[in-house]
PQR file with spaces between the fields and no chain letter, atoms N, CA, C, O and H, PARSE charges and radii, in Angstrom:
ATOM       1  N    UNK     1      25.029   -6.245   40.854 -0.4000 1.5000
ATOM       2  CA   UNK     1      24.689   -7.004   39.662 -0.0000 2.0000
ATOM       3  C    UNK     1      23.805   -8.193   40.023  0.5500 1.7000
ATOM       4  O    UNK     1      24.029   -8.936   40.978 -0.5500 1.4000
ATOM       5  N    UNK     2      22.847   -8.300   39.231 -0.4000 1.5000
ATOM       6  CA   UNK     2      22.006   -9.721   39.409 -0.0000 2.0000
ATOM       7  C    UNK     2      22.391  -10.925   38.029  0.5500 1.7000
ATOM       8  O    UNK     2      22.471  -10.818   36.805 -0.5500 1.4000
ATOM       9  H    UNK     2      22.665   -7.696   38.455  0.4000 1.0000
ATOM      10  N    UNK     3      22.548  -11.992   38.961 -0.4000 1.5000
ATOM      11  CA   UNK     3      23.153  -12.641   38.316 -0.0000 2.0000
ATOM      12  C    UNK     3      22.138  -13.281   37.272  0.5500 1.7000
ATOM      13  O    UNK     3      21.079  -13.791   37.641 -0.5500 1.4000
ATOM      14  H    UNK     3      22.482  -12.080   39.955  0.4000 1.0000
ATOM      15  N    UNK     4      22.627  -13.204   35.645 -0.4000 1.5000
ATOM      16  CA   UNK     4      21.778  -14.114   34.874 -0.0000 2.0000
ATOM      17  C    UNK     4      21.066  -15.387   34.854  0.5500 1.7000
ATOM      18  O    UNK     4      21.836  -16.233   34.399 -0.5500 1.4000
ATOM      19  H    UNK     4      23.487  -12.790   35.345  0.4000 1.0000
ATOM      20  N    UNK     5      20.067  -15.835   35.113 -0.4000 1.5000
ATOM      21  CA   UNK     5      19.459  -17.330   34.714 -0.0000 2.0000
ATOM      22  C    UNK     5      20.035  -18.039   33.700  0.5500 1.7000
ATOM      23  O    UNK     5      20.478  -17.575   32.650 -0.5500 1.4000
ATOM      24  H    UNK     5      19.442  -15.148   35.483  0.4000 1.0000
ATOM      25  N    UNK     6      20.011  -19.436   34.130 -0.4000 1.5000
ATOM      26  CA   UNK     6      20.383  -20.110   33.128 -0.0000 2.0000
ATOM      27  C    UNK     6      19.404  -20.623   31.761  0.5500 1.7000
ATOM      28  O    UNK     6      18.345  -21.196   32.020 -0.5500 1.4000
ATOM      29  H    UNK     6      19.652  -19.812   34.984  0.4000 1.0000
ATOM      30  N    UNK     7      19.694  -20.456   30.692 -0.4000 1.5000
ATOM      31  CA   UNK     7      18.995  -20.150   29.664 -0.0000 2.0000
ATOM      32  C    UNK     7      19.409  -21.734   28.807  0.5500 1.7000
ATOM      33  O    UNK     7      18.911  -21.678   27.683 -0.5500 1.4000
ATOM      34  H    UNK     7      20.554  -19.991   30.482  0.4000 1.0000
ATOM      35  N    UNK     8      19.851  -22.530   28.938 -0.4000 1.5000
ATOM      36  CA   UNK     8      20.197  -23.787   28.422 -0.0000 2.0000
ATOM      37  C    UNK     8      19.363  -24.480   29.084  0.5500 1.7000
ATOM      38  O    UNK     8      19.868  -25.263   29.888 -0.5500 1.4000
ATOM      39  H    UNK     8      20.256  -22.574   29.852  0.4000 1.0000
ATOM      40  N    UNK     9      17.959  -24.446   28.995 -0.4000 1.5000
ATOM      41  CA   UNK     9      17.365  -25.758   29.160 -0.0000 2.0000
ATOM      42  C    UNK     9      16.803  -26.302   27.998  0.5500 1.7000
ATOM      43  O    UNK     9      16.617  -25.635   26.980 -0.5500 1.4000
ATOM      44  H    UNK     9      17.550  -23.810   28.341  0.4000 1.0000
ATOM      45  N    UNK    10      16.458  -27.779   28.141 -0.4000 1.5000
ATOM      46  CA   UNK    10      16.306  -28.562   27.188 -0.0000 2.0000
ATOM      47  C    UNK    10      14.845  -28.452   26.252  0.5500 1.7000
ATOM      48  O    UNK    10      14.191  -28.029   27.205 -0.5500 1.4000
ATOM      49  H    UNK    10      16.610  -28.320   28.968  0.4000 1.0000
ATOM      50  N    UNK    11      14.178  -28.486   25.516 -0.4000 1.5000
ATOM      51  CA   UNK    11      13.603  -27.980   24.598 -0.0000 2.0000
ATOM      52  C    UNK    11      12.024  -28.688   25.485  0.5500 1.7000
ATOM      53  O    UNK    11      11.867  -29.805   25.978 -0.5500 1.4000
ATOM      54  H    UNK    11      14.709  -28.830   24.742  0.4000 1.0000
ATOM      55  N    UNK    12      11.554  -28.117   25.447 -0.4000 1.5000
ATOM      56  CA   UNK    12       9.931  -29.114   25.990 -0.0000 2.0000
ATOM      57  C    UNK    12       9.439  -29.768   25.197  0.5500 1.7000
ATOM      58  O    UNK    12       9.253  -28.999   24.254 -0.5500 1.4000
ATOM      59  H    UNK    12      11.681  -27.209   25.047  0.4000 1.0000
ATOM      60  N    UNK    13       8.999  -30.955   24.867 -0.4000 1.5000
ATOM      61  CA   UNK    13       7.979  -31.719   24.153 -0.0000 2.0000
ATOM      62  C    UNK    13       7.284  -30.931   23.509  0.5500 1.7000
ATOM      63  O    UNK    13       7.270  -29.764   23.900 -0.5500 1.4000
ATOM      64  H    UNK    13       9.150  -31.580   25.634  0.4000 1.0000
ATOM      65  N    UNK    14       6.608  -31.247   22.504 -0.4000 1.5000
ATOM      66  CA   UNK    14       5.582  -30.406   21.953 -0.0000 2.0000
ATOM      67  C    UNK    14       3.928  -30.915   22.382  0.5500 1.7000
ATOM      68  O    UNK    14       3.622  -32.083   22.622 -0.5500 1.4000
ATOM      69  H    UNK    14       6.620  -32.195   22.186  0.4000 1.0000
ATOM      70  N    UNK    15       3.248  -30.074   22.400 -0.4000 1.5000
ATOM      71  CA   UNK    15       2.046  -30.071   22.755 -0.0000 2.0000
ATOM      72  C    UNK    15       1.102  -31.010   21.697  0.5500 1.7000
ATOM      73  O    UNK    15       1.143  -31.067   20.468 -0.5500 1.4000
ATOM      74  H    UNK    15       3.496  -29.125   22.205  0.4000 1.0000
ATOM      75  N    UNK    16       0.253  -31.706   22.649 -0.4000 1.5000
ATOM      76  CA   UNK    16      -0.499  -32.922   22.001 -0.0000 2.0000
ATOM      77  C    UNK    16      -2.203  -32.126   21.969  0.5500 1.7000
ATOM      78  O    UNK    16      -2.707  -31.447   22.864 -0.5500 1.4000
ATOM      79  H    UNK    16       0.220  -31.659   23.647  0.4000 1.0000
ATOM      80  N    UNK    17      -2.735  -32.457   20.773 -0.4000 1.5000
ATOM      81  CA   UNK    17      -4.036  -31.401   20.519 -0.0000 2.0000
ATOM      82  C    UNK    17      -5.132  -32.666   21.140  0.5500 1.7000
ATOM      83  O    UNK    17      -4.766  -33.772   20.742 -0.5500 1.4000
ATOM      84  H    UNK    17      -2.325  -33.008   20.046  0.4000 1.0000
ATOM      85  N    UNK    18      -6.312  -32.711   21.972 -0.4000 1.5000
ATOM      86  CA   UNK    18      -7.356  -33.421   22.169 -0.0000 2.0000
ATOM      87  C    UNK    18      -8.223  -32.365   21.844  0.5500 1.7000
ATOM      88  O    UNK    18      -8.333  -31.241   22.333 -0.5500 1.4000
ATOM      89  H    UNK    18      -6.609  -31.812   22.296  0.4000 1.0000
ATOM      90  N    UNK    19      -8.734  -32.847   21.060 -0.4000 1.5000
ATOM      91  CA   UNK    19      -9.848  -32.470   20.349 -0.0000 2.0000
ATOM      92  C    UNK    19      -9.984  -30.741   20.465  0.5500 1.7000
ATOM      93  O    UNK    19     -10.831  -30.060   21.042 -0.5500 1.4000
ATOM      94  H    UNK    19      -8.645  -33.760   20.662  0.4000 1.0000
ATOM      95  N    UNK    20      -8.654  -30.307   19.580 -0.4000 1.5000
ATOM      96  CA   UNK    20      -8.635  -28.865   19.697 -0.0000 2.0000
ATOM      97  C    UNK    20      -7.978  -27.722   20.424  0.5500 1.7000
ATOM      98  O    UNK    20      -7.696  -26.563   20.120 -0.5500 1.4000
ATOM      99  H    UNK    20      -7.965  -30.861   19.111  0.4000 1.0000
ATOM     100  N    UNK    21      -7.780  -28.773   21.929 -0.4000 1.5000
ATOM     101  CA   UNK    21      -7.468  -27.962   23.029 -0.0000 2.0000
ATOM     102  C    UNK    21      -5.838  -28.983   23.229  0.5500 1.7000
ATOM     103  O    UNK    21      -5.737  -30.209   23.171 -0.5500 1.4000
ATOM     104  H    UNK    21      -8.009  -29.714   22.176  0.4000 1.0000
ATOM     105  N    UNK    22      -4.796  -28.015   23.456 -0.4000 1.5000
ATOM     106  CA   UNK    22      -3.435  -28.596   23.192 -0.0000 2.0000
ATOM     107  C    UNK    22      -2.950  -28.933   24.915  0.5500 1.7000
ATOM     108  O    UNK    22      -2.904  -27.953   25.658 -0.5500 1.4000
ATOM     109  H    UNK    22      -4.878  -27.020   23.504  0.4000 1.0000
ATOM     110  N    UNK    23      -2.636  -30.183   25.441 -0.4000 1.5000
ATOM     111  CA   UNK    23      -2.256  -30.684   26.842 -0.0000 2.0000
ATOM     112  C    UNK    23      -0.746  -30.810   26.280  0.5500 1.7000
ATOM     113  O    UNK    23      -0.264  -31.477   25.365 -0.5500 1.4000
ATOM     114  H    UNK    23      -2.674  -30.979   24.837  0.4000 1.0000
ATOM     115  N    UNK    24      -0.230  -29.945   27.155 -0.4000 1.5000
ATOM     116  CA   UNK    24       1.260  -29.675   27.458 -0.0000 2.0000
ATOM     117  C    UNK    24       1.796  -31.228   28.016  0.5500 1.7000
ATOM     118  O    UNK    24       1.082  -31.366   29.009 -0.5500 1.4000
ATOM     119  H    UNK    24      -0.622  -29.404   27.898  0.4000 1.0000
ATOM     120  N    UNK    25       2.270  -31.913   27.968 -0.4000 1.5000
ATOM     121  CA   UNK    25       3.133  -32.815   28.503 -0.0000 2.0000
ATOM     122  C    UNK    25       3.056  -32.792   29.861  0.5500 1.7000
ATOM     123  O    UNK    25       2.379  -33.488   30.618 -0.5500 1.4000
ATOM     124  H    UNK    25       2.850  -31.801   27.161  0.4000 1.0000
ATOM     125  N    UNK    26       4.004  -31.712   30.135 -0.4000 1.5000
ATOM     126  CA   UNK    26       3.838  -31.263   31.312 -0.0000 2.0000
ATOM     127  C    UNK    26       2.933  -31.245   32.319  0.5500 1.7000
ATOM     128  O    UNK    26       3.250  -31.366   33.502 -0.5500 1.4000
ATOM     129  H    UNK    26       4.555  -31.147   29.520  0.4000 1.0000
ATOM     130  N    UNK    27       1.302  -31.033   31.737 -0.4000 1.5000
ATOM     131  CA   UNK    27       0.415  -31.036   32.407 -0.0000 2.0000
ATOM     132  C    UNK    27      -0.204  -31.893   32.572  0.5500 1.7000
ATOM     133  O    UNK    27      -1.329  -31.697   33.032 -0.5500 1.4000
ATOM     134  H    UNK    27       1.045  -30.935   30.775  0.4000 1.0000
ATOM     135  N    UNK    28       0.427  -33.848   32.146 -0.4000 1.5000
ATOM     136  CA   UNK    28      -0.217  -34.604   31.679 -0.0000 2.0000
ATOM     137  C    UNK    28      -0.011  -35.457   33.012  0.5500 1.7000
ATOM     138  O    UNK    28       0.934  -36.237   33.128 -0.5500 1.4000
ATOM     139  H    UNK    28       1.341  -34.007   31.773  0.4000 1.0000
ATOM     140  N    UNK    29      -0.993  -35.247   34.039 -0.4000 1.5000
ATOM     141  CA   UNK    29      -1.096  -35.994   35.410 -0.0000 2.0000
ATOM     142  C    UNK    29      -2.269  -36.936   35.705  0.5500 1.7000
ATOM     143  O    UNK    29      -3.208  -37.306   35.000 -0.5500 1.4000
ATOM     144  H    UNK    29      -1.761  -34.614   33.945  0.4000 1.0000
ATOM     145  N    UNK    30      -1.936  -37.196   36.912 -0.4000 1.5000
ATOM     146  CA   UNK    30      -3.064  -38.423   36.910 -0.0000 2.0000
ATOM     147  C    UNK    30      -4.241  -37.879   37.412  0.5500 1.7000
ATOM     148  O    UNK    30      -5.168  -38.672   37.576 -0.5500 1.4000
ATOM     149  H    UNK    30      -1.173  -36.895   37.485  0.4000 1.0000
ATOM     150  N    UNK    31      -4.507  -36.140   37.831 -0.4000 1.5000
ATOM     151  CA   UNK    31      -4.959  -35.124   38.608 -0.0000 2.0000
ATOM     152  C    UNK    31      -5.925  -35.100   37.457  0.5500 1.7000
ATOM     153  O    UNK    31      -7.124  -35.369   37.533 -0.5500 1.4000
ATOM     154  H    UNK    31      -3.754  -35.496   37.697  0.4000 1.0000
ATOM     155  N    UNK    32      -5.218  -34.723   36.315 -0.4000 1.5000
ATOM     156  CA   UNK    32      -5.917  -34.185   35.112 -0.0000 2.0000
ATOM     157  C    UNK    32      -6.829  -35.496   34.375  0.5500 1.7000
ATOM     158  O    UNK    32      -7.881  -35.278   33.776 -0.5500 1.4000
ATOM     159  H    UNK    32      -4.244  -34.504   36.254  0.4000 1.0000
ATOM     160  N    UNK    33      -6.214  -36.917   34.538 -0.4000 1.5000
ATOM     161  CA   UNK    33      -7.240  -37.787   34.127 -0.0000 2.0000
ATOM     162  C    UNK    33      -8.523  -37.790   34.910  0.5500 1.7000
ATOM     163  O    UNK    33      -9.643  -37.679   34.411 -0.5500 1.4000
ATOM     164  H    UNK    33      -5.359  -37.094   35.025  0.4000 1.0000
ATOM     165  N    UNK    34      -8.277  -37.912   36.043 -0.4000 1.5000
ATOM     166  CA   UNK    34      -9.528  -37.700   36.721 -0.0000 2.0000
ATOM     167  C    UNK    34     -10.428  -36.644   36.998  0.5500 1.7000
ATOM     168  O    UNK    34     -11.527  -36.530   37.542 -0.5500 1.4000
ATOM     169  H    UNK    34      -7.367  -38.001   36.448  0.4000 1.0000
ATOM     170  N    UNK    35      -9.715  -36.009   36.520 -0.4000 1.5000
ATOM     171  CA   UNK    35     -10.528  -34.382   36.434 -0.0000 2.0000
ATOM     172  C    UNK    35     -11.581  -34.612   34.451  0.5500 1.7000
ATOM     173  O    UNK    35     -12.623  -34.049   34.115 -0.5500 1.4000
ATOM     174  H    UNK    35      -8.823  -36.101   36.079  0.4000 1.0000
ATOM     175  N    UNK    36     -10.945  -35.356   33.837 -0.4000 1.5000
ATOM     176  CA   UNK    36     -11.596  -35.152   32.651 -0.0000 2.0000
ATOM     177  C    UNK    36     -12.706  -36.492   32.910  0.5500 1.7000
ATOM     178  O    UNK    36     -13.810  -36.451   32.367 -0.5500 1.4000
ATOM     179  H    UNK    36     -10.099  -35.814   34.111  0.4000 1.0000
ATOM     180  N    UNK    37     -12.404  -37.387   33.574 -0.4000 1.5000
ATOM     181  CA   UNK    37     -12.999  -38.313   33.819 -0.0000 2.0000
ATOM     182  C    UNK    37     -14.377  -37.987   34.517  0.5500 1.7000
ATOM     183  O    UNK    37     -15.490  -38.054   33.997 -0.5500 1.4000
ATOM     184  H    UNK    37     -11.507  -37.420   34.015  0.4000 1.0000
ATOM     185  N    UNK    38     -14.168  -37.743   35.374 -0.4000 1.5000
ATOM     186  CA   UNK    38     -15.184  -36.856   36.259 -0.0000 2.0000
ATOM     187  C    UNK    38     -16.402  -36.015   35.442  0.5500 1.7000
ATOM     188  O    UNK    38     -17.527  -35.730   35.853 -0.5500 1.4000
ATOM     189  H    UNK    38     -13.263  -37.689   35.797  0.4000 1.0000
ATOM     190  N    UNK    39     -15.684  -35.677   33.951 -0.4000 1.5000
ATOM     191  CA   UNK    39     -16.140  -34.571   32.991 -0.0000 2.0000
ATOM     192  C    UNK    39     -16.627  -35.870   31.844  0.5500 1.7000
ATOM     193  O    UNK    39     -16.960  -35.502   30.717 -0.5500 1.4000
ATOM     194  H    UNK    39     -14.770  -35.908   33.618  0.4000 1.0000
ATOM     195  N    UNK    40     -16.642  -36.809   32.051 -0.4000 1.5000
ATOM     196  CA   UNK    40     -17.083  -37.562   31.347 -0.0000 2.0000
ATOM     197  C    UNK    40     -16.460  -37.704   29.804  0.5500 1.7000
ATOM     198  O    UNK    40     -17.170  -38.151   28.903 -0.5500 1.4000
ATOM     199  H    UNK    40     -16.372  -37.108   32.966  0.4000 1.0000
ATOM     200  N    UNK    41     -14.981  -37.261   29.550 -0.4000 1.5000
ATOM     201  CA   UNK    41     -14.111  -36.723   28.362 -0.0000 2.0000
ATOM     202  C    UNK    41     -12.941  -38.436   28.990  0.5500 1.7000
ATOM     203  O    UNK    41     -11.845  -38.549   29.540 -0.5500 1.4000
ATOM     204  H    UNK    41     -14.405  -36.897   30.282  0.4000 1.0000
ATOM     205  N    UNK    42     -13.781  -39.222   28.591 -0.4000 1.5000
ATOM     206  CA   UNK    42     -12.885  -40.515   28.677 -0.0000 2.0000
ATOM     207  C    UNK    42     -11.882  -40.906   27.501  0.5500 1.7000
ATOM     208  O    UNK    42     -10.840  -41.539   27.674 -0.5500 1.4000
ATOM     209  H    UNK    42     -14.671  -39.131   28.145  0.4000 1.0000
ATOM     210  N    UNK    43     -12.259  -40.529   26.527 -0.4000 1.5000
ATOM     211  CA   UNK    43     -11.652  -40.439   25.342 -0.0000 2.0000
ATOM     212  C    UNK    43      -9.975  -39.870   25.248  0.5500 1.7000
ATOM     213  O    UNK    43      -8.941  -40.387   24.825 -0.5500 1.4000
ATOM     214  H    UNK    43     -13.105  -40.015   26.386  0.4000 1.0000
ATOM     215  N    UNK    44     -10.370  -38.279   25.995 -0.4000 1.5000
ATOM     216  CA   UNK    44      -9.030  -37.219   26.400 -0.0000 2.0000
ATOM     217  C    UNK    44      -8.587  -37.854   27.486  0.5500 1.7000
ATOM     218  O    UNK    44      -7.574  -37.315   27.932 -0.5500 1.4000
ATOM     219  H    UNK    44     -11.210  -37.860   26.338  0.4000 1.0000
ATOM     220  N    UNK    45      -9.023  -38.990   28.221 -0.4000 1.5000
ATOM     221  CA   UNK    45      -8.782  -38.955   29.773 -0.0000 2.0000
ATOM     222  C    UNK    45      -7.075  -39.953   29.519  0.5500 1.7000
ATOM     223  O    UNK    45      -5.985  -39.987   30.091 -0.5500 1.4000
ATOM     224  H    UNK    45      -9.846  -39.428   27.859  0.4000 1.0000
ATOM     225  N    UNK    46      -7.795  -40.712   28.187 -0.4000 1.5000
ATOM     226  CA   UNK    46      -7.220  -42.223   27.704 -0.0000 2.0000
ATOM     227  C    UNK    46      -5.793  -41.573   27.150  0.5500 1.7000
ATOM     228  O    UNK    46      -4.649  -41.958   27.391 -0.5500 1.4000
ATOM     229  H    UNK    46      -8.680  -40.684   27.723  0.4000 1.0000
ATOM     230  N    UNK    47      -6.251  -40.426   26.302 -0.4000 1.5000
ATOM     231  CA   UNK    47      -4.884  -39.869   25.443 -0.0000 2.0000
ATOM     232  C    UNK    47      -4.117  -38.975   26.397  0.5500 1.7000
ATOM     233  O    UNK    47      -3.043  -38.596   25.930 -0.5500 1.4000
ATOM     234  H    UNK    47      -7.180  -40.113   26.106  0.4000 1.0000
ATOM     235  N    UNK    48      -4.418  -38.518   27.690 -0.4000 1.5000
ATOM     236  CA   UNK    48      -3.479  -38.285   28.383 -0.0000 2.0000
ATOM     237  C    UNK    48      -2.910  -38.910   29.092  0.5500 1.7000
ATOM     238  O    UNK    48      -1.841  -38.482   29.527 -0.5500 1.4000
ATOM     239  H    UNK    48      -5.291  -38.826   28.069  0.4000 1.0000
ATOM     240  N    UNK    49      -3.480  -40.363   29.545 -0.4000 1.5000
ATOM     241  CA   UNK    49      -2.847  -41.725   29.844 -0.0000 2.0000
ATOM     242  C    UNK    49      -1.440  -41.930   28.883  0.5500 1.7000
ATOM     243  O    UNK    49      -0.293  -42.116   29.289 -0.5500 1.4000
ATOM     244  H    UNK    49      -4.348  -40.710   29.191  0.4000 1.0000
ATOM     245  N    UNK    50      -1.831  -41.851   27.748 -0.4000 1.5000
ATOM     246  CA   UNK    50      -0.911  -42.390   27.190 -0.0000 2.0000
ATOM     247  C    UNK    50       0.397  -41.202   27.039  0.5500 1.7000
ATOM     248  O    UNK    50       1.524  -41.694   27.007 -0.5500 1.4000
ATOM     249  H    UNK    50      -2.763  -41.700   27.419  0.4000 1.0000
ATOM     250  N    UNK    51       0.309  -39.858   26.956 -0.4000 1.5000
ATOM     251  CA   UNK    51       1.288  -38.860   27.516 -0.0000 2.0000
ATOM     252  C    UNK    51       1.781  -39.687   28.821  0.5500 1.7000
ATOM     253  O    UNK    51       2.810  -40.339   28.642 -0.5500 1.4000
ATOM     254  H    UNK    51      -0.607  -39.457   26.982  0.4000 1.0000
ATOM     255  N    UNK    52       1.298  -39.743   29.881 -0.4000 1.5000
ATOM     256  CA   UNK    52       1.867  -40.737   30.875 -0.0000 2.0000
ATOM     257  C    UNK    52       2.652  -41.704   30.650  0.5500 1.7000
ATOM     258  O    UNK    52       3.674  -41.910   31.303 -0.5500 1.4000
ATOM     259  H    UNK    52       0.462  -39.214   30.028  0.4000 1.0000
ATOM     260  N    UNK    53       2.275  -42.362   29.752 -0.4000 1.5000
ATOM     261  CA   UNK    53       2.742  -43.707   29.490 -0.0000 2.0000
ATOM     262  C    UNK    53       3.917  -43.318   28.733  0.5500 1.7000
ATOM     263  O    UNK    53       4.890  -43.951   29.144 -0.5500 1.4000
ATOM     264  H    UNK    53       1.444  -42.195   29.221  0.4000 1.0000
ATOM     265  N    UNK    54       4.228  -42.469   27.723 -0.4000 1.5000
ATOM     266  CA   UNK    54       5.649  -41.905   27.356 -0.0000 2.0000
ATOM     267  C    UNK    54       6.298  -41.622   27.872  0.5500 1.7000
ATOM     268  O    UNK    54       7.468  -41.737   27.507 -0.5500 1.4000
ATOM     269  H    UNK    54       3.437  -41.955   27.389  0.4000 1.0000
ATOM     270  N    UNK    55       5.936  -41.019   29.159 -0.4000 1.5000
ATOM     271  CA   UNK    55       6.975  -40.095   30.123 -0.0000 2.0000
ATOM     272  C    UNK    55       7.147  -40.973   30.653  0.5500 1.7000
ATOM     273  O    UNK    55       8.348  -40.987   30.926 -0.5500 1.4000
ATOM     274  H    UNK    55       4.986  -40.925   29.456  0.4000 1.0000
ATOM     275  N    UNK    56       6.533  -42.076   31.136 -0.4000 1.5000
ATOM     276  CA   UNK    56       7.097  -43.048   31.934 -0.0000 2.0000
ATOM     277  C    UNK    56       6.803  -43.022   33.119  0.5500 1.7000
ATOM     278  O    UNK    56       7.647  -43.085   34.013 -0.5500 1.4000
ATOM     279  H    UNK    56       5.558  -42.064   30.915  0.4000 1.0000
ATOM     280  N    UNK    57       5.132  -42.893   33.376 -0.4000 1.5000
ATOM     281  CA   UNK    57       4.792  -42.673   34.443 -0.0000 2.0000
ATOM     282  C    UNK    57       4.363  -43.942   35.051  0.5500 1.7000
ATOM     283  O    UNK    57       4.777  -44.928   34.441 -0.5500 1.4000
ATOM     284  H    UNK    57       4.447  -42.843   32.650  0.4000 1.0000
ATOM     285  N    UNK    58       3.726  -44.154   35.972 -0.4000 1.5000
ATOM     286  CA   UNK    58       3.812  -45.268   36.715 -0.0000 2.0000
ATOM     287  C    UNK    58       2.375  -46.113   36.025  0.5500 1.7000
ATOM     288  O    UNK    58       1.251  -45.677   35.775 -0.5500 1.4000
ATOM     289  H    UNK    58       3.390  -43.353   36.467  0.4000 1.0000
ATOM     290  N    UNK    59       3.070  -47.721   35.828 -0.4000 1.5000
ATOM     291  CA   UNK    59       2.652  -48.269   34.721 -0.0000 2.0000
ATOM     292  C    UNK    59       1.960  -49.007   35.105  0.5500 1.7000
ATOM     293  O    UNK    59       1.063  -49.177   34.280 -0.5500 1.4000
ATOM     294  H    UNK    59       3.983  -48.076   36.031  0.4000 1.0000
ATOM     295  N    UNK    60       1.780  -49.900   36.382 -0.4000 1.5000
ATOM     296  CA   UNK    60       0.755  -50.857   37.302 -0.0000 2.0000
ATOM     297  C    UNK    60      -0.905  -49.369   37.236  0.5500 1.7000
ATOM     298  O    UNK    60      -1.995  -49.738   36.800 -0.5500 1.4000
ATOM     299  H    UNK    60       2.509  -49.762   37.053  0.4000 1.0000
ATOM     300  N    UNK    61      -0.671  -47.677   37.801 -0.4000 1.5000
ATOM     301  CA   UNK    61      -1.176  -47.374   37.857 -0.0000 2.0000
ATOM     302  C    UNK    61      -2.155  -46.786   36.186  0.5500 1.7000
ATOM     303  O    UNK    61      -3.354  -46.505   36.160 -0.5500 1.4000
ATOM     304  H    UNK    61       0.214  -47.377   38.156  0.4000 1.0000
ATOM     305  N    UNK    62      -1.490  -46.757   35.352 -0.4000 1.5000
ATOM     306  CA   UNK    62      -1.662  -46.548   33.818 -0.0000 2.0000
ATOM     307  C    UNK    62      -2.266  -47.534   33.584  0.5500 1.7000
ATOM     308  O    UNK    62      -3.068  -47.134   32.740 -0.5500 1.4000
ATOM     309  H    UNK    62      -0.517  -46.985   35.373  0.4000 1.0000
ATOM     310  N    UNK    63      -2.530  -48.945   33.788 -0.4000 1.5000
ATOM     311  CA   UNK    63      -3.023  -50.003   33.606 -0.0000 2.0000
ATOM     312  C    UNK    63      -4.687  -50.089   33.831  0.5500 1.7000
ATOM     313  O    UNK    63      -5.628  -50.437   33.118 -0.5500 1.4000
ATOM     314  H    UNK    63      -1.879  -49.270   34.473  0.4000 1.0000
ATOM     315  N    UNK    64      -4.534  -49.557   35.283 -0.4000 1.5000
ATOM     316  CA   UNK    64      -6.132  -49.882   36.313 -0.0000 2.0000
ATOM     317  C    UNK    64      -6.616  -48.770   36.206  0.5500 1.7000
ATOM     318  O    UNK    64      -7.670  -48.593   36.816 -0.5500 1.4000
ATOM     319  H    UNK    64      -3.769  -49.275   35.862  0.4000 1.0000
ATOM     320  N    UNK    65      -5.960  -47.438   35.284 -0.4000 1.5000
ATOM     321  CA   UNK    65      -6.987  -46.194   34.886 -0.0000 2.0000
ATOM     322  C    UNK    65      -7.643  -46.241   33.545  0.5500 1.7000
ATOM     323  O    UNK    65      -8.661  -45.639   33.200 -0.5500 1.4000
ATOM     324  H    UNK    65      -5.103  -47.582   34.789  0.4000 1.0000
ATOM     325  N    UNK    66      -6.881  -47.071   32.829 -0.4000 1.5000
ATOM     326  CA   UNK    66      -7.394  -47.378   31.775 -0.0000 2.0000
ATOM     327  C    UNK    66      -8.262  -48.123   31.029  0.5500 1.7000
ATOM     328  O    UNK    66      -8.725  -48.009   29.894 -0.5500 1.4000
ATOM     329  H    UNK    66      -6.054  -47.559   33.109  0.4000 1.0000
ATOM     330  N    UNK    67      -8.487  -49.625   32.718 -0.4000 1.5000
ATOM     331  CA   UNK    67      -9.406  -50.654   32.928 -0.0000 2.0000
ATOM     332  C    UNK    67     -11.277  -50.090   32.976  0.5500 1.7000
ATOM     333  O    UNK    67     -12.357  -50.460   32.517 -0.5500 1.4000
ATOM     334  H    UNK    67      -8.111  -49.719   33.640  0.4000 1.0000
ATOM     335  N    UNK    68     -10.591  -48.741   34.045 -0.4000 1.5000
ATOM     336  CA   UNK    68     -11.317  -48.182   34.792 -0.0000 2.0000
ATOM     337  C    UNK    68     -12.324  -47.447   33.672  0.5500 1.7000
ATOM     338  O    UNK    68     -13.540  -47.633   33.628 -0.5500 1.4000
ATOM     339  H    UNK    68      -9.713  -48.440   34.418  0.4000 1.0000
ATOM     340  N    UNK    69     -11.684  -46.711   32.917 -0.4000 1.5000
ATOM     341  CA   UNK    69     -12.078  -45.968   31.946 -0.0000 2.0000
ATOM     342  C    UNK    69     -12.889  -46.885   30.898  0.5500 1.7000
ATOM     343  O    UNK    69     -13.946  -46.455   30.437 -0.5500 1.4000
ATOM     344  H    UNK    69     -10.697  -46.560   32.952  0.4000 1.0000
ATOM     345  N    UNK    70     -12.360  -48.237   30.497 -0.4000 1.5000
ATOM     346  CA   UNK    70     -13.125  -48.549   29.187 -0.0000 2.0000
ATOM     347  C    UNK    70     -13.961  -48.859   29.615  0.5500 1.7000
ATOM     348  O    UNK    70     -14.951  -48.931   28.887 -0.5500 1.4000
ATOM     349  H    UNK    70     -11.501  -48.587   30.871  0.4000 1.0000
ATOM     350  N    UNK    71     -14.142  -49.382   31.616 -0.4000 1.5000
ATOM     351  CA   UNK    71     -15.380  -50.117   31.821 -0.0000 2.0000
ATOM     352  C    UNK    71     -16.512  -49.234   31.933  0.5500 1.7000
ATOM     353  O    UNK    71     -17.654  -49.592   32.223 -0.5500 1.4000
ATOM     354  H    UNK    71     -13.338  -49.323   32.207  0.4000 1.0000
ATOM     355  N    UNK    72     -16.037  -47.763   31.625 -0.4000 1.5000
ATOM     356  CA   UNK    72     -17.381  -46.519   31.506 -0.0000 2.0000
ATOM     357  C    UNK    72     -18.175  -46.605   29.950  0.5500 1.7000
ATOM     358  O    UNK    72     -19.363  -46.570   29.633 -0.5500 1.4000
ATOM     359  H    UNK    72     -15.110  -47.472   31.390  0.4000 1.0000
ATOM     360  N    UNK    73     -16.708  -46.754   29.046 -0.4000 1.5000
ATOM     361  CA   UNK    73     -17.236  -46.531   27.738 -0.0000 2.0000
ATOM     362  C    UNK    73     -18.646  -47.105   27.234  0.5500 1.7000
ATOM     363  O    UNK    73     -19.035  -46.870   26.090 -0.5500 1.4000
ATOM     364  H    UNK    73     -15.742  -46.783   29.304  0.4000 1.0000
C-alpha cells in the first residue's frame, strides 16, 4: 500500500492580475522584481514589491527596491 498525501493544506492566496498576467504570491520574489526591472515593467516590479510587503518579506530590503525603482521612473 502507498500511503496517502496529506490533503489539508491551507488554501493559497489568490492571484494578483498586473496588467493581465496573474503573479501567484508565491512567485512574488525579489528574483522576479529584478527580472521585470531589468524588463523595464517598473510599475509590475513595484506591485510585486508590495506582494512582498504582505507576506512580510524583508522590509529594510522592500524599502531600497523601491527607492531604486522610482529613481528610474
Amino acid at each position: 500500500d502507498i500511503p496517502q498525501k496529506d490533503k489539508s493544506k491551507k488554501p493559497l492566496p489568490t492571484d494578483i492580475s498586473l496588467e493581465g498576467v496573474a503573479i501567484s504570491p508565491r512567485l512574488a520574489t525579489f528574483t522576479l522584481v529584478n527580472v521585470l526591472k531589468e524588463q523595464g515593467l517598473y510599475h509590475q516590479a513595484l506591485d510585486v514589491l508590495n506582494i512582498l510587503a504582505k507576506m512580510g518579506g524583508d522590509k529594510k530590503r522592500i524599502v531600497d527596491e523601491r527607492k531604486a525603482i522610482k529613481a528610474e521612473l
